[in-house]
């Protein structure tokens, strides 16, 4: 789910161009309004509709501050607003809206409130964790996903461990990522198409962890040698005196 409202941007650019050029006559104005394409009009309508959904959900939530469903609906509305409209050109991918980051930040604020209303609502926790992932806040997503994975019912365990593994891998937390991926392998059905990819990820993570350990050992050894040289130099300096 991701949108871009090009019409507002084009309108703003057209208006600023008129002001700079000093061309405010009606002919120029009418010709600039005709420049909006069918795709841009569709994108504008999509953006307007999504803003209306946000406004309606916000109004409903203000009337029921303790209702986790009303809270969730507002979070979903903000996530939808951060999503692109369907592309009218199959050769071009849908573009993200300029206000995507702001909308996702709003969604996170709302979903954090939802968790406070009902900390046991797994759906809300999953939405919040997914939104953290969308904004690359892996350090915030990981604890939520770990909790969800370890408490997931059998039917949901594979997906829950997979999501946790993705977060830890992106955060380059090698040990916990391997733990999460192993949890996925232990709970996934044998025909799950993600198994080979996860096994490869575990292999890569183990290699990366070994390299990091070797690099850390070398750095520690270098520091120790330098400290020893400094101590020796200080000792010789003291003897000269």
PDB file of C-alpha atoms in Angstrom:
ATOM      1  CA  UNK A   1       0.000   0.000   0.000  1.00  0.00           C
ATOM      2  CA  UNK A   2       1.817   3.219  -1.084  1.00  0.00           C
ATOM      3  CA  UNK A   3       0.413   6.766  -3.072  1.00  0.00           C
ATOM      4  CA  UNK A   4       1.733  10.008  -4.682  1.00  0.00           C
ATOM      5  CA  UNK A   5      -0.444  13.119  -4.997  1.00  0.00           C
ATOM      6  CA  UNK A   6       1.096  14.781  -8.049  1.00  0.00           C
ATOM      7  CA  UNK A   7      -1.760  17.183  -8.724  1.00  0.00           C
ATOM      8  CA  UNK A   8      -1.138  19.364  -5.658  1.00  0.00           C
ATOM      9  CA  UNK A   9       2.550  19.576  -6.491  1.00  0.00           C
ATOM     10  CA  UNK A  10       1.835  20.533 -10.104  1.00  0.00           C
ATOM     11  CA  UNK A  11      -0.716  23.120  -9.035  1.00  0.00           C
ATOM     12  CA  UNK A  12       1.746  24.677  -6.594  1.00  0.00           C
ATOM     13  CA  UNK A  13       4.493  24.739  -9.217  1.00  0.00           C
ATOM     14  CA  UNK A  14       2.169  26.308 -11.785  1.00  0.00           C
ATOM     15  CA  UNK A  15       1.056  28.996  -9.350  1.00  0.00           C
ATOM     16  CA  UNK A  16       4.605  29.870  -8.323  1.00  0.00           C
ATOM     17  CA  UNK A  17       5.686  30.046 -11.979  1.00  0.00           C
ATOM     18  CA  UNK A  18       2.916  32.551 -12.704  1.00  0.00           C
ATOM     19  CA  UNK A  19       3.915  34.715  -9.769  1.00  0.00           C
ATOM     20  CA  UNK A  20       7.580  34.734 -10.738  1.00  0.00           C
ATOM     21  CA  UNK A  21       6.864  35.500 -14.373  1.00  0.00           C
ATOM     22  CA  UNK A  22       4.204  38.062 -13.526  1.00  0.00           C
ATOM     23  CA  UNK A  23       1.764  36.354 -15.867  1.00  0.00           C
ATOM     24  CA  UNK A  24      -1.563  36.381 -14.093  1.00  0.00           C
ATOM     25  CA  UNK A  25      -3.884  36.725 -17.081  1.00  0.00           C
ATOM     26  CA  UNK A  26      -6.861  34.426 -17.507  1.00  0.00           C
ATOM     27  CA  UNK A  27      -5.503  32.794 -20.684  1.00  0.00           C
ATOM     28  CA  UNK A  28      -2.360  31.592 -18.894  1.00  0.00           C
ATOM     29  CA  UNK A  29      -4.402  30.382 -15.952  1.00  0.00           C
ATOM     30  CA  UNK A  30      -6.811  28.366 -18.080  1.00  0.00           C
ATOM     31  CA  UNK A  31      -3.994  26.812 -20.161  1.00  0.00           C
ATOM     32  CA  UNK A  32      -2.096  25.715 -17.016  1.00  0.00           C
ATOM     33  CA  UNK A  33      -5.233  24.084 -15.628  1.00  0.00           C
ATOM     34  CA  UNK A  34      -5.545  22.047 -18.810  1.00  0.00           C
ATOM     35  CA  UNK A  35      -2.076  20.568 -18.283  1.00  0.00           C
ATOM     36  CA  UNK A  36      -3.300  18.185 -15.589  1.00  0.00           C
ATOM     37  CA  UNK A  37      -3.373  14.686 -17.025  1.00  0.00           C
ATOM     38  CA  UNK A  38      -5.928  11.994 -16.460  1.00  0.00           C
ATOM     39  CA  UNK A  39      -3.449  10.093 -14.275  1.00  0.00           C
ATOM     40  CA  UNK A  40      -2.806  13.170 -12.144  1.00  0.00           C
ATOM     41  CA  UNK A  41      -6.523  13.754 -11.643  1.00  0.00           C
ATOM     42  CA  UNK A  42      -6.914  10.122 -10.580  1.00  0.00           C
ATOM     43  CA  UNK A  43      -3.995  10.463  -8.145  1.00  0.00           C
ATOM     44  CA  UNK A  44      -5.526  13.638  -6.705  1.00  0.00           C
ATOM     45  CA  UNK A  45      -8.902  11.973  -6.217  1.00  0.00           C
ATOM     46  CA  UNK A  46      -7.230   9.007  -4.539  1.00  0.00           C
ATOM     47  CA  UNK A  47      -5.348  11.333  -2.180  1.00  0.00           C
ATOM     48  CA  UNK A  48      -8.504  13.295  -1.371  1.00  0.00           C
ATOM     49  CA  UNK A  49     -10.457  10.119  -0.662  1.00  0.00           C
ATOM     50  CA  UNK A  50      -7.744   8.839   1.666  1.00  0.00           C
ATOM     51  CA  UNK A  51      -7.612  12.133   3.531  1.00  0.00           C
ATOM     52  CA  UNK A  52     -11.386  11.919   4.009  1.00  0.00           C
ATOM     53  CA  UNK A  53     -10.914   8.437   5.486  1.00  0.00           C
ATOM     54  CA  UNK A  54      -8.311   9.815   7.898  1.00  0.00           C
ATOM     55  CA  UNK A  55     -10.625  12.675   8.916  1.00  0.00           C
ATOM     56  CA  UNK A  56     -13.561  10.314   9.478  1.00  0.00           C
ATOM     57  CA  UNK A  57     -11.458   7.833  11.472  1.00  0.00           C
ATOM     58  CA  UNK A  58      -9.958  10.635  13.545  1.00  0.00           C
ATOM     59  CA  UNK A  59     -13.413  11.979  14.351  1.00  0.00           C
ATOM     60  CA  UNK A  60     -14.616   8.509  15.400  1.00  0.00           C
ATOM     61  CA  UNK A  61     -11.552   7.929  17.570  1.00  0.00           C
ATOM     62  CA  UNK A  62     -11.959  11.252  19.376  1.00  0.00           C
ATOM     63  CA  UNK A  63     -15.420  10.093  20.406  1.00  0.00           C
ATOM     64  CA  UNK A  64     -14.141   6.724  21.658  1.00  0.00           C
ATOM     65  CA  UNK A  65     -10.621   7.155  23.030  1.00  0.00           C
ATOM     66  CA  UNK A  66     -10.734   3.812  24.858  1.00  0.00           C
ATOM     67  CA  UNK A  67     -11.935   1.814  21.856  1.00  0.00           C
ATOM     68  CA  UNK A  68      -9.028  -0.152  20.395  1.00  0.00           C
ATOM     69  CA  UNK A  69     -10.987  -0.781  17.176  1.00  0.00           C
ATOM     70  CA  UNK A  70     -11.516   2.935  16.583  1.00  0.00           C
ATOM     71  CA  UNK A  71      -7.833   3.456  17.318  1.00  0.00           C
ATOM     72  CA  UNK A  72      -6.807   0.692  14.905  1.00  0.00           C
ATOM     73  CA  UNK A  73      -9.024   2.133  12.165  1.00  0.00           C
ATOM     74  CA  UNK A  74      -7.276   5.493  12.464  1.00  0.00           C
ATOM     75  CA  UNK A  75      -3.873   3.811  12.293  1.00  0.00           C
ATOM     76  CA  UNK A  76      -4.973   1.932   9.171  1.00  0.00           C
ATOM     77  CA  UNK A  77      -6.251   5.149   7.588  1.00  0.00           C
ATOM     78  CA  UNK A  78      -2.854   6.824   8.070  1.00  0.00           C
ATOM     79  CA  UNK A  79      -1.085   3.766   6.621  1.00  0.00           C
ATOM     80  CA  UNK A  80      -3.420   3.869   3.613  1.00  0.00           C
ATOM     81  CA  UNK A  81      -2.607   7.562   3.144  1.00  0.00           C
ATOM     82  CA  UNK A  82       1.086   6.655   3.015  1.00  0.00           C
ATOM     83  CA  UNK A  83       0.405   4.163   0.214  1.00  0.00           C
ATOM     84  CA  UNK A  84       0.597   4.881  -3.539  1.00  0.00           C
ATOM     85  CA  UNK A  85      -2.395   5.019  -5.803  1.00  0.00           C
ATOM     86  CA  UNK A  86      -2.532   2.345  -8.473  1.00  0.00           C
ATOM     87  CA  UNK A  87      -0.373   3.266 -11.458  1.00  0.00           C
ATOM     88  CA  UNK A  88      -2.315   4.007 -14.629  1.00  0.00           C
ATOM     89  CA  UNK A  89       0.756   3.157 -16.702  1.00  0.00           C
ATOM     90  CA  UNK A  90       1.785  -0.527 -16.491  1.00  0.00           C
ATOM     91  CA  UNK A  91       5.324   0.470 -17.532  1.00  0.00           C
ATOM     92  CA  UNK A  92       5.730   2.810 -14.565  1.00  0.00           C
ATOM     93  CA  UNK A  93       5.583   1.743 -10.922  1.00  0.00           C
ATOM     94  CA  UNK A  94       3.294   3.653  -8.610  1.00  0.00           C
ATOM     95  CA  UNK A  95       5.100   6.561  -6.968  1.00  0.00           C
ATOM     96  CA  UNK A  96       5.181   7.129  -3.224  1.00  0.00           C
ATOM     97  CA  UNK A  97       3.406  10.214  -1.863  1.00  0.00           C
ATOM     98  CA  UNK A  98       5.568  13.123  -0.752  1.00  0.00           C
ATOM     99  CA  UNK A  99       3.976  13.092   2.685  1.00  0.00           C
ATOM    100  CA  UNK A 100       4.564   9.338   3.150  1.00  0.00           C
ATOM    101  CA  UNK A 101       6.984   9.738   6.066  1.00  0.00           C
ATOM    102  CA  UNK A 102       4.665  12.130   7.874  1.00  0.00           C
ATOM    103  CA  UNK A 103       1.703   9.780   7.412  1.00  0.00           C
ATOM    104  CA  UNK A 104       3.696   6.796   8.711  1.00  0.00           C
ATOM    105  CA  UNK A 105       4.851   8.824  11.722  1.00  0.00           C
ATOM    106  CA  UNK A 106       1.198   9.634  12.434  1.00  0.00           C
ATOM    107  CA  UNK A 107       0.334   5.941  12.092  1.00  0.00           C
ATOM    108  CA  UNK A 108       3.055   4.997  14.578  1.00  0.00           C
ATOM    109  CA  UNK A 109       1.846   7.571  17.120  1.00  0.00           C
ATOM    110  CA  UNK A 110      -1.701   6.246  16.838  1.00  0.00           C
ATOM    111  CA  UNK A 111      -0.715   2.569  16.990  1.00  0.00           C
ATOM    112  CA  UNK A 112       1.424   3.204  20.073  1.00  0.00           C
ATOM    113  CA  UNK A 113      -1.733   4.570  21.715  1.00  0.00           C
ATOM    114  CA  UNK A 114      -3.618   1.468  20.553  1.00  0.00           C
ATOM    115  CA  UNK A 115      -1.075  -0.771  22.304  1.00  0.00           C
ATOM    116  CA  UNK A 116      -1.603   1.245  25.498  1.00  0.00           C
ATOM    117  CA  UNK A 117      -5.365   0.681  25.216  1.00  0.00           C
ATOM    118  CA  UNK A 118      -4.971  -3.087  24.770  1.00  0.00           C
ATOM    119  CA  UNK A 119      -1.450  -4.476  25.127  1.00  0.00           C
ATOM    120  CA  UNK A 120      -2.721  -8.001  24.365  1.00  0.00           C
ATOM    121  CA  UNK A 121      -4.094  -7.177  20.920  1.00  0.00           C
ATOM    122  CA  UNK A 122      -1.756  -9.067  18.592  1.00  0.00           C
ATOM    123  CA  UNK A 123      -3.193  -7.410  15.494  1.00  0.00           C
ATOM    124  CA  UNK A 124      -2.297  -3.953  16.769  1.00  0.00           C
ATOM    125  CA  UNK A 125       1.187  -5.102  17.813  1.00  0.00           C
ATOM    126  CA  UNK A 126       1.787  -6.597  14.368  1.00  0.00           C
ATOM    127  CA  UNK A 127       0.638  -3.407  12.652  1.00  0.00           C
ATOM    128  CA  UNK A 128       2.933  -1.304  14.824  1.00  0.00           C
ATOM    129  CA  UNK A 129       5.901  -3.632  14.222  1.00  0.00           C
ATOM    130  CA  UNK A 130       5.246  -3.619  10.455  1.00  0.00           C
ATOM    131  CA  UNK A 131       5.118   0.177  10.419  1.00  0.00           C
ATOM    132  CA  UNK A 132       8.405   0.308  12.333  1.00  0.00           C
ATOM    133  CA  UNK A 133       9.871  -1.958   9.648  1.00  0.00           C
ATOM    134  CA  UNK A 134       8.512   0.319   6.901  1.00  0.00           C
ATOM    135  CA  UNK A 135      10.389   3.232   8.467  1.00  0.00           C
ATOM    136  CA  UNK A 136      13.587   1.180   9.050  1.00  0.00           C
ATOM    137  CA  UNK A 137      13.220   1.377  12.837  1.00  0.00           C
ATOM    138  CA  UNK A 138      14.444  -2.176  13.310  1.00  0.00           C
ATOM    139  CA  UNK A 139      15.514  -1.629  16.921  1.00  0.00           C
ATOM    140  CA  UNK A 140      11.896  -0.830  17.813  1.00  0.00           C
ATOM    141  CA  UNK A 141      10.359  -3.521  15.624  1.00  0.00           C
ATOM    142  CA  UNK A 142      12.565  -6.374  16.874  1.00  0.00           C
ATOM    143  CA  UNK A 143      11.391  -6.601  20.522  1.00  0.00           C
ATOM    144  CA  UNK A 144       7.742  -6.539  19.427  1.00  0.00           C
ATOM    145  CA  UNK A 145       8.325  -9.194  16.771  1.00  0.00           C
ATOM    146  CA  UNK A 146      10.280 -11.387  19.177  1.00  0.00           C
ATOM    147  CA  UNK A 147       7.417 -11.238  21.666  1.00  0.00           C
ATOM    148  CA  UNK A 148       4.886 -12.013  18.939  1.00  0.00           C
ATOM    149  CA  UNK A 149       6.946 -14.934  17.623  1.00  0.00           C
ATOM    150  CA  UNK A 150       7.465 -16.570  21.007  1.00  0.00           C
ATOM    151  CA  UNK A 151       3.787 -16.257  21.939  1.00  0.00           C
ATOM    152  CA  UNK A 152       2.295 -17.079  18.533  1.00  0.00           C
ATOM    153  CA  UNK A 153      -0.168 -19.959  18.158  1.00  0.00           C
ATOM    154  CA  UNK A 154       1.127 -22.890  16.107  1.00  0.00           C
ATOM    155  CA  UNK A 155      -0.572 -21.761  12.891  1.00  0.00           C
ATOM    156  CA  UNK A 156       1.101 -18.328  13.050  1.00  0.00           C
ATOM    157  CA  UNK A 157       4.551 -19.295  14.345  1.00  0.00           C
ATOM    158  CA  UNK A 158       6.331 -19.610  10.996  1.00  0.00           C
ATOM    159  CA  UNK A 159       5.260 -16.172   9.768  1.00  0.00           C
ATOM    160  CA  UNK A 160       5.941 -14.599  13.159  1.00  0.00           C
ATOM    161  CA  UNK A 161       9.479 -16.004  13.337  1.00  0.00           C
ATOM    162  CA  UNK A 162      10.081 -15.023   9.717  1.00  0.00           C
ATOM    163  CA  UNK A 163       9.137 -11.394  10.422  1.00  0.00           C
ATOM    164  CA  UNK A 164      11.382 -11.366  13.494  1.00  0.00           C
ATOM    165  CA  UNK A 165      14.239 -12.798  11.430  1.00  0.00           C
ATOM    166  CA  UNK A 166      13.844 -10.055   8.819  1.00  0.00           C
ATOM    167  CA  UNK A 167      14.014  -7.323  11.453  1.00  0.00           C
ATOM    168  CA  UNK A 168      17.079  -8.754  13.190  1.00  0.00           C
ATOM    169  CA  UNK A 169      18.860  -9.389   9.865  1.00  0.00           C
ATOM    170  CA  UNK A 170      18.267  -5.817   8.737  1.00  0.00           C
ATOM    171  CA  UNK A 171      19.550  -4.585  12.083  1.00  0.00           C
ATOM    172  CA  UNK A 172      22.645  -6.800  11.584  1.00  0.00           C
ATOM    173  CA  UNK A 173      22.039  -8.499  14.914  1.00  0.00           C
ATOM    174  CA  UNK A 174      23.603 -11.767  13.809  1.00  0.00           C
ATOM    175  CA  UNK A 175      22.986 -13.923  16.881  1.00  0.00           C
ATOM    176  CA  UNK A 176      19.319 -13.068  17.383  1.00  0.00           C
ATOM    177  CA  UNK A 177      18.691 -13.184  13.629  1.00  0.00           C
ATOM    178  CA  UNK A 178      20.005 -16.756  13.512  1.00  0.00           C
ATOM    179  CA  UNK A 179      17.823 -17.641  16.518  1.00  0.00           C
ATOM    180  CA  UNK A 180      14.761 -16.180  14.769  1.00  0.00           C
ATOM    181  CA  UNK A 181      15.480 -17.946  11.465  1.00  0.00           C
ATOM    182  CA  UNK A 182      15.989 -21.264  13.273  1.00  0.00           C
ATOM    183  CA  UNK A 183      12.619 -20.695  14.937  1.00  0.00           C
ATOM    184  CA  UNK A 184      11.123 -20.268  11.481  1.00  0.00           C
ATOM    185  CA  UNK A 185      12.706 -23.500  10.208  1.00  0.00           C
ATOM    186  CA  UNK A 186      11.419 -25.401  13.239  1.00  0.00           C
ATOM    187  CA  UNK A 187       7.822 -24.234  12.724  1.00  0.00           C
ATOM    188  CA  UNK A 188       7.471 -23.883   8.937  1.00  0.00           C
ATOM    189  CA  UNK A 189       5.760 -26.647   6.930  1.00  0.00           C
ATOM    190  CA  UNK A 190       8.175 -28.669   4.786  1.00  0.00           C
ATOM    191  CA  UNK A 191       6.807 -27.203   1.548  1.00  0.00           C
ATOM    192  CA  UNK A 192       7.251 -23.554   2.610  1.00  0.00           C
ATOM    193  CA  UNK A 193       8.979 -21.812  -0.349  1.00  0.00           C
ATOM    194  CA  UNK A 194      10.982 -19.573   2.014  1.00  0.00           C
ATOM    195  CA  UNK A 195      12.971 -22.431   3.599  1.00  0.00           C
ATOM    196  CA  UNK A 196      15.899 -22.444   1.141  1.00  0.00           C
ATOM    197  CA  UNK A 197      16.248 -18.670   1.346  1.00  0.00           C
ATOM    198  CA  UNK A 198      16.242 -18.785   5.153  1.00  0.00           C
ATOM    199  CA  UNK A 199      18.878 -21.527   5.223  1.00  0.00           C
ATOM    200  CA  UNK A 200      21.063 -19.403   2.953  1.00  0.00           C
ATOM    201  CA  UNK A 201      20.484 -16.400   5.216  1.00  0.00           C
ATOM    202  CA  UNK A 202      21.611 -18.394   8.262  1.00  0.00           C
ATOM    203  CA  UNK A 203      24.777 -19.456   6.426  1.00  0.00           C
ATOM    204  CA  UNK A 204      25.511 -15.833   5.439  1.00  0.00           C
ATOM    205  CA  UNK A 205      24.822 -14.563   8.957  1.00  0.00           C
ATOM    206  CA  UNK A 206      27.182 -17.122  10.486  1.00  0.00           C
ATOM    207  CA  UNK A 207      29.907 -16.055   8.053  1.00  0.00           C
ATOM    208  CA  UNK A 208      29.283 -12.382   8.813  1.00  0.00           C
ATOM    209  CA  UNK A 209      29.359 -13.076  12.557  1.00  0.00           C
ATOM    210  CA  UNK A 210      32.697 -14.915  12.201  1.00  0.00           C
ATOM    211  CA  UNK A 211      34.174 -12.034  10.196  1.00  0.00           C
ATOM    212  CA  UNK A 212      32.984  -9.513  12.773  1.00  0.00           C
ATOM    213  CA  UNK A 213      34.508 -11.591  15.574  1.00  0.00           C
ATOM    214  CA  UNK A 214      37.872 -11.806  13.736  1.00  0.00           C
ATOM    215  CA  UNK A 215      37.853  -8.067  13.025  1.00  0.00           C
ATOM    216  CA  UNK A 216      37.084  -7.301  16.671  1.00  0.00           C
ATOM    217  CA  UNK A 217      39.902  -9.582  17.832  1.00  0.00           C
ATOM    218  CA  UNK A 218      42.372  -7.895  15.466  1.00  0.00           C
ATOM    219  CA  UNK A 219      41.288  -4.453  16.621  1.00  0.00           C
ATOM    220  CA  UNK A 220      41.689  -5.463  20.264  1.00  0.00           C
ATOM    221  CA  UNK A 221      45.127  -6.955  19.546  1.00  0.00           C
ATOM    222  CA  UNK A 222      46.248  -3.800  17.718  1.00  0.00           C
ATOM    223  CA  UNK A 223      45.069  -1.611  20.578  1.00  0.00           C
ATOM    224  CA  UNK A 224      46.900  -3.835  23.090  1.00  0.00           C
ATOM    225  CA  UNK A 225      50.143  -3.642  21.069  1.00  0.00           C
ATOM    226  CA  UNK A 226      49.884   0.130  20.783  1.00  0.00           C
ATOM    227  CA  UNK A 227      49.258   0.455  24.515  1.00  0.00           C
ATOM    228  CA  UNK A 228      52.285  -1.745  25.199  1.00  0.00           C
ATOM    229  CA  UNK A 229      54.476   0.418  22.934  1.00  0.00           C
ATOM    230  CA  UNK A 230      53.238   3.561  24.672  1.00  0.00           C
ATOM    231  CA  UNK A 231      54.046   2.044  28.086  1.00  0.00           C
ATOM    232  CA  UNK A 232      57.504   1.003  26.869  1.00  0.00           C
ATOM    233  CA  UNK A 233      58.147   4.458  25.454  1.00  0.00           C
ATOM    234  CA  UNK A 234      57.066   6.083  28.702  1.00  0.00           C
ATOM    235  CA  UNK A 235      59.341   3.743  30.657  1.00  0.00           C
ATOM    236  CA  UNK A 236      62.347   4.571  28.461  1.00  0.00           C
ATOM    237  CA  UNK A 237      61.610   8.238  28.749  1.00  0.00           C
ATOM    238  CA  UNK A 238      61.604   7.885  32.522  1.00  0.00           C
ATOM    239  CA  UNK A 239      64.968   6.055  32.461  1.00  0.00           C
ATOM    240  CA  UNK A 240      66.557   8.844  30.368  1.00  0.00           C
ATOM    241  CA  UNK A 241      65.583  11.350  32.948  1.00  0.00           C
TER     242      UNK A 241
END
